[in-house]
């Protein structure tokens, strides 16, 4: 049944291959790419910085903030690992406890739909720049679908933590 659910969501074997192949290239550089990804988010939506307690009162340039790079890398890794597992697992694979925590955190900090849209755009741009020779409309669509499914999973947990 799972494969049918995924097929209807449009995550095909071809899309999985595109995601996996590009992730294999990007993986070794995930620290730098994660930082790039977040700097793009803040370039597009500077106010998004207010969602992060460690950035709010920071006096150093973004790329020098000691907490930004590790945070950016973990988000980028989680997003990409989730995309790679999507077809095999039949669903977004972020440990349920983490998903609940992610949902609660995004709820508490006031993350809105437009933040997810900006993040998607920044993610796709980051991947496009990381693997320009592999980039194609099909790859953009594959990563976009994987991201959308992750966001749906996070949004389903966006409620006050009990």
PDB file of C-alpha atoms in Angstrom:
ATOM      1  CA  UNK A   1       0.000   0.000   0.000  1.00  0.00           C
ATOM      2  CA  UNK A   2       2.805   2.403   0.832  1.00  0.00           C
ATOM      3  CA  UNK A   3       4.141   2.548  -2.711  1.00  0.00           C
ATOM      4  CA  UNK A   4       0.681   3.528  -3.957  1.00  0.00           C
ATOM      5  CA  UNK A   5       0.428   6.320  -1.427  1.00  0.00           C
ATOM      6  CA  UNK A   6       3.799   7.583  -2.541  1.00  0.00           C
ATOM      7  CA  UNK A   7       2.994   7.199  -6.226  1.00  0.00           C
ATOM      8  CA  UNK A   8      -0.079   9.352  -5.739  1.00  0.00           C
ATOM      9  CA  UNK A   9       2.139  11.911  -3.996  1.00  0.00           C
ATOM     10  CA  UNK A  10       4.442  11.681  -6.997  1.00  0.00           C
ATOM     11  CA  UNK A  11       7.686  10.414  -5.450  1.00  0.00           C
ATOM     12  CA  UNK A  12       8.853   7.963  -8.072  1.00  0.00           C
ATOM     13  CA  UNK A  13      11.873   5.723  -8.340  1.00  0.00           C
ATOM     14  CA  UNK A  14      13.390   8.200 -10.810  1.00  0.00           C
ATOM     15  CA  UNK A  15      12.944  11.003  -8.289  1.00  0.00           C
ATOM     16  CA  UNK A  16      14.519   8.899  -5.578  1.00  0.00           C
ATOM     17  CA  UNK A  17      17.521   8.228  -7.834  1.00  0.00           C
ATOM     18  CA  UNK A  18      17.952  11.959  -8.549  1.00  0.00           C
ATOM     19  CA  UNK A  19      17.776  12.818  -4.853  1.00  0.00           C
ATOM     20  CA  UNK A  20      20.136  10.016  -3.772  1.00  0.00           C
ATOM     21  CA  UNK A  21      22.729  10.739  -6.478  1.00  0.00           C
ATOM     22  CA  UNK A  22      22.833  14.458  -5.739  1.00  0.00           C
ATOM     23  CA  UNK A  23      22.929  13.867  -1.961  1.00  0.00           C
ATOM     24  CA  UNK A  24      25.915  11.528  -2.403  1.00  0.00           C
ATOM     25  CA  UNK A  25      27.780  14.414  -4.027  1.00  0.00           C
ATOM     26  CA  UNK A  26      26.686  17.031  -1.468  1.00  0.00           C
ATOM     27  CA  UNK A  27      27.087  14.968   1.716  1.00  0.00           C
ATOM     28  CA  UNK A  28      30.811  15.604   2.202  1.00  0.00           C
ATOM     29  CA  UNK A  29      30.172  19.335   2.046  1.00  0.00           C
ATOM     30  CA  UNK A  30      27.063  19.466   4.213  1.00  0.00           C
ATOM     31  CA  UNK A  31      28.509  21.939   6.740  1.00  0.00           C
ATOM     32  CA  UNK A  32      29.242  24.583   4.127  1.00  0.00           C
ATOM     33  CA  UNK A  33      26.041  23.868   2.205  1.00  0.00           C
ATOM     34  CA  UNK A  34      23.936  24.050   5.362  1.00  0.00           C
ATOM     35  CA  UNK A  35      25.368  27.470   6.153  1.00  0.00           C
ATOM     36  CA  UNK A  36      24.833  28.646   2.559  1.00  0.00           C
ATOM     37  CA  UNK A  37      21.238  27.395   2.762  1.00  0.00           C
ATOM     38  CA  UNK A  38      20.522  29.431   5.910  1.00  0.00           C
ATOM     39  CA  UNK A  39      22.297  32.543   4.631  1.00  0.00           C
ATOM     40  CA  UNK A  40      20.021  32.358   1.566  1.00  0.00           C
ATOM     41  CA  UNK A  41      16.952  32.105   3.797  1.00  0.00           C
ATOM     42  CA  UNK A  42      18.020  35.249   5.688  1.00  0.00           C
ATOM     43  CA  UNK A  43      18.902  37.053   2.473  1.00  0.00           C
ATOM     44  CA  UNK A  44      15.371  36.480   1.164  1.00  0.00           C
ATOM     45  CA  UNK A  45      13.628  36.992   4.519  1.00  0.00           C
ATOM     46  CA  UNK A  46      15.853  38.912   6.965  1.00  0.00           C
ATOM     47  CA  UNK A  47      13.071  38.941   9.562  1.00  0.00           C
ATOM     48  CA  UNK A  48      13.337  35.139   9.805  1.00  0.00           C
ATOM     49  CA  UNK A  49      16.412  35.711  11.972  1.00  0.00           C
ATOM     50  CA  UNK A  50      14.032  36.726  14.769  1.00  0.00           C
ATOM     51  CA  UNK A  51      12.774  33.133  14.897  1.00  0.00           C
ATOM     52  CA  UNK A  52      16.163  31.991  16.237  1.00  0.00           C
ATOM     53  CA  UNK A  53      16.974  32.903  19.833  1.00  0.00           C
ATOM     54  CA  UNK A  54      20.721  32.578  19.187  1.00  0.00           C
ATOM     55  CA  UNK A  55      20.550  35.155  16.368  1.00  0.00           C
ATOM     56  CA  UNK A  56      18.227  37.710  17.916  1.00  0.00           C
ATOM     57  CA  UNK A  57      20.792  39.450  20.113  1.00  0.00           C
ATOM     58  CA  UNK A  58      23.887  38.445  18.226  1.00  0.00           C
ATOM     59  CA  UNK A  59      26.324  41.220  17.357  1.00  0.00           C
ATOM     60  CA  UNK A  60      28.526  39.162  15.006  1.00  0.00           C
ATOM     61  CA  UNK A  61      27.938  38.742  11.254  1.00  0.00           C
ATOM     62  CA  UNK A  62      25.650  35.800  10.537  1.00  0.00           C
ATOM     63  CA  UNK A  63      28.323  33.575   9.015  1.00  0.00           C
ATOM     64  CA  UNK A  64      30.452  34.036  12.146  1.00  0.00           C
ATOM     65  CA  UNK A  65      27.720  33.175  14.637  1.00  0.00           C
ATOM     66  CA  UNK A  66      29.046  30.098  16.481  1.00  0.00           C
ATOM     67  CA  UNK A  67      25.618  28.481  16.731  1.00  0.00           C
ATOM     68  CA  UNK A  68      24.374  29.078  13.192  1.00  0.00           C
ATOM     69  CA  UNK A  69      26.622  26.685  11.282  1.00  0.00           C
ATOM     70  CA  UNK A  70      25.971  23.621  13.502  1.00  0.00           C
ATOM     71  CA  UNK A  71      22.231  24.370  13.481  1.00  0.00           C
ATOM     72  CA  UNK A  72      22.186  24.927   9.718  1.00  0.00           C
ATOM     73  CA  UNK A  73      24.141  21.743   9.117  1.00  0.00           C
ATOM     74  CA  UNK A  74      21.801  19.633  11.250  1.00  0.00           C
ATOM     75  CA  UNK A  75      18.710  21.023   9.482  1.00  0.00           C
ATOM     76  CA  UNK A  76      20.276  20.497   6.046  1.00  0.00           C
ATOM     77  CA  UNK A  77      21.348  16.946   6.977  1.00  0.00           C
ATOM     78  CA  UNK A  78      17.924  16.068   8.379  1.00  0.00           C
ATOM     79  CA  UNK A  79      16.170  17.456   5.297  1.00  0.00           C
ATOM     80  CA  UNK A  80      18.418  15.590   2.876  1.00  0.00           C
ATOM     81  CA  UNK A  81      18.487  12.313   4.825  1.00  0.00           C
ATOM     82  CA  UNK A  82      14.704  12.420   5.055  1.00  0.00           C
ATOM     83  CA  UNK A  83      14.480  12.947   1.268  1.00  0.00           C
ATOM     84  CA  UNK A  84      16.819  10.014   0.585  1.00  0.00           C
ATOM     85  CA  UNK A  85      14.756   7.667   2.805  1.00  0.00           C
ATOM     86  CA  UNK A  86      11.352   8.806   1.566  1.00  0.00           C
ATOM     87  CA  UNK A  87      10.623   6.090  -0.967  1.00  0.00           C
ATOM     88  CA  UNK A  88      12.241   3.232   0.921  1.00  0.00           C
ATOM     89  CA  UNK A  89      10.398   4.045   4.142  1.00  0.00           C
ATOM     90  CA  UNK A  90       7.142   5.046   2.456  1.00  0.00           C
ATOM     91  CA  UNK A  91       7.002   8.137   4.638  1.00  0.00           C
ATOM     92  CA  UNK A  92       9.099  10.912   6.120  1.00  0.00           C
ATOM     93  CA  UNK A  93      11.643   9.316   8.434  1.00  0.00           C
ATOM     94  CA  UNK A  94      12.433  11.691  11.213  1.00  0.00           C
ATOM     95  CA  UNK A  95      12.198   9.946  14.569  1.00  0.00           C
ATOM     96  CA  UNK A  96       8.725  10.583  15.929  1.00  0.00           C
ATOM     97  CA  UNK A  97      10.055  12.212  19.092  1.00  0.00           C
ATOM     98  CA  UNK A  98      12.109  14.580  16.921  1.00  0.00           C
ATOM     99  CA  UNK A  99       9.118  15.294  14.701  1.00  0.00           C
ATOM    100  CA  UNK A 100       6.985  16.187  17.734  1.00  0.00           C
ATOM    101  CA  UNK A 101       9.795  18.412  19.037  1.00  0.00           C
ATOM    102  CA  UNK A 102      10.241  20.029  15.610  1.00  0.00           C
ATOM    103  CA  UNK A 103       6.516  20.648  15.329  1.00  0.00           C
ATOM    104  CA  UNK A 104       6.307  22.126  18.831  1.00  0.00           C
ATOM    105  CA  UNK A 105       9.367  24.335  18.253  1.00  0.00           C
ATOM    106  CA  UNK A 106       8.086  25.612  14.905  1.00  0.00           C
ATOM    107  CA  UNK A 107       4.727  26.303  16.556  1.00  0.00           C
ATOM    108  CA  UNK A 108       6.249  28.089  19.563  1.00  0.00           C
ATOM    109  CA  UNK A 109       8.558  30.309  17.513  1.00  0.00           C
ATOM    110  CA  UNK A 110       5.755  31.316  15.163  1.00  0.00           C
ATOM    111  CA  UNK A 111       6.923  29.732  11.919  1.00  0.00           C
ATOM    112  CA  UNK A 112       4.342  30.475   9.220  1.00  0.00           C
ATOM    113  CA  UNK A 113       3.592  28.994   5.796  1.00  0.00           C
ATOM    114  CA  UNK A 114       5.591  31.672   4.018  1.00  0.00           C
ATOM    115  CA  UNK A 115       8.679  30.702   6.043  1.00  0.00           C
ATOM    116  CA  UNK A 116       8.381  27.165   4.708  1.00  0.00           C
ATOM    117  CA  UNK A 117       8.072  28.557   1.168  1.00  0.00           C
ATOM    118  CA  UNK A 118      11.189  30.713   1.546  1.00  0.00           C
ATOM    119  CA  UNK A 119      13.049  27.731   2.991  1.00  0.00           C
ATOM    120  CA  UNK A 120      12.023  25.555   0.056  1.00  0.00           C
ATOM    121  CA  UNK A 121      13.249  28.143  -2.432  1.00  0.00           C
ATOM    122  CA  UNK A 122      16.554  28.502  -0.532  1.00  0.00           C
ATOM    123  CA  UNK A 123      16.993  24.728  -0.348  1.00  0.00           C
ATOM    124  CA  UNK A 124      16.440  24.259  -4.086  1.00  0.00           C
ATOM    125  CA  UNK A 125      18.826  27.123  -4.910  1.00  0.00           C
ATOM    126  CA  UNK A 126      21.475  25.676  -2.603  1.00  0.00           C
ATOM    127  CA  UNK A 127      21.222  22.242  -4.212  1.00  0.00           C
ATOM    128  CA  UNK A 128      21.230  23.753  -7.704  1.00  0.00           C
ATOM    129  CA  UNK A 129      24.478  25.598  -6.925  1.00  0.00           C
ATOM    130  CA  UNK A 130      25.992  22.531  -5.243  1.00  0.00           C
ATOM    131  CA  UNK A 131      25.414  20.162  -8.184  1.00  0.00           C
ATOM    132  CA  UNK A 132      25.006  22.405 -11.252  1.00  0.00           C
ATOM    133  CA  UNK A 133      25.982  19.654 -13.693  1.00  0.00           C
ATOM    134  CA  UNK A 134      23.280  17.338 -12.304  1.00  0.00           C
ATOM    135  CA  UNK A 135      20.532  19.957 -11.910  1.00  0.00           C
ATOM    136  CA  UNK A 136      17.410  19.585 -14.050  1.00  0.00           C
ATOM    137  CA  UNK A 137      13.682  20.337 -13.842  1.00  0.00           C
ATOM    138  CA  UNK A 138      13.178  16.695 -12.800  1.00  0.00           C
ATOM    139  CA  UNK A 139      15.671  17.028  -9.958  1.00  0.00           C
ATOM    140  CA  UNK A 140      14.081  20.281  -8.820  1.00  0.00           C
ATOM    141  CA  UNK A 141      10.721  18.548  -8.763  1.00  0.00           C
ATOM    142  CA  UNK A 142      12.110  15.528  -6.844  1.00  0.00           C
ATOM    143  CA  UNK A 143      13.704  17.642  -4.113  1.00  0.00           C
ATOM    144  CA  UNK A 144      10.616  19.883  -3.991  1.00  0.00           C
ATOM    145  CA  UNK A 145       8.340  16.903  -3.432  1.00  0.00           C
ATOM    146  CA  UNK A 146      10.598  15.440  -0.738  1.00  0.00           C
ATOM    147  CA  UNK A 147      10.724  18.812   1.030  1.00  0.00           C
ATOM    148  CA  UNK A 148       6.930  19.249   0.823  1.00  0.00           C
ATOM    149  CA  UNK A 149       6.381  15.865   2.442  1.00  0.00           C
ATOM    150  CA  UNK A 150       8.791  16.724   5.266  1.00  0.00           C
ATOM    151  CA  UNK A 151       6.999  20.046   5.822  1.00  0.00           C
ATOM    152  CA  UNK A 152       3.615  18.290   5.875  1.00  0.00           C
ATOM    153  CA  UNK A 153       4.954  15.956   8.570  1.00  0.00           C
ATOM    154  CA  UNK A 154       6.277  18.890  10.629  1.00  0.00           C
ATOM    155  CA  UNK A 155       3.065  20.875  10.190  1.00  0.00           C
ATOM    156  CA  UNK A 156       1.008  17.913  11.395  1.00  0.00           C
ATOM    157  CA  UNK A 157       2.892  18.226  14.704  1.00  0.00           C
ATOM    158  CA  UNK A 158       2.712  22.025  14.939  1.00  0.00           C
ATOM    159  CA  UNK A 159       0.798  22.416  18.158  1.00  0.00           C
ATOM    160  CA  UNK A 160       1.651  23.407  21.714  1.00  0.00           C
ATOM    161  CA  UNK A 161       3.844  20.750  23.319  1.00  0.00           C
ATOM    162  CA  UNK A 162       1.973  19.003  26.088  1.00  0.00           C
TER     163      UNK A 162
END
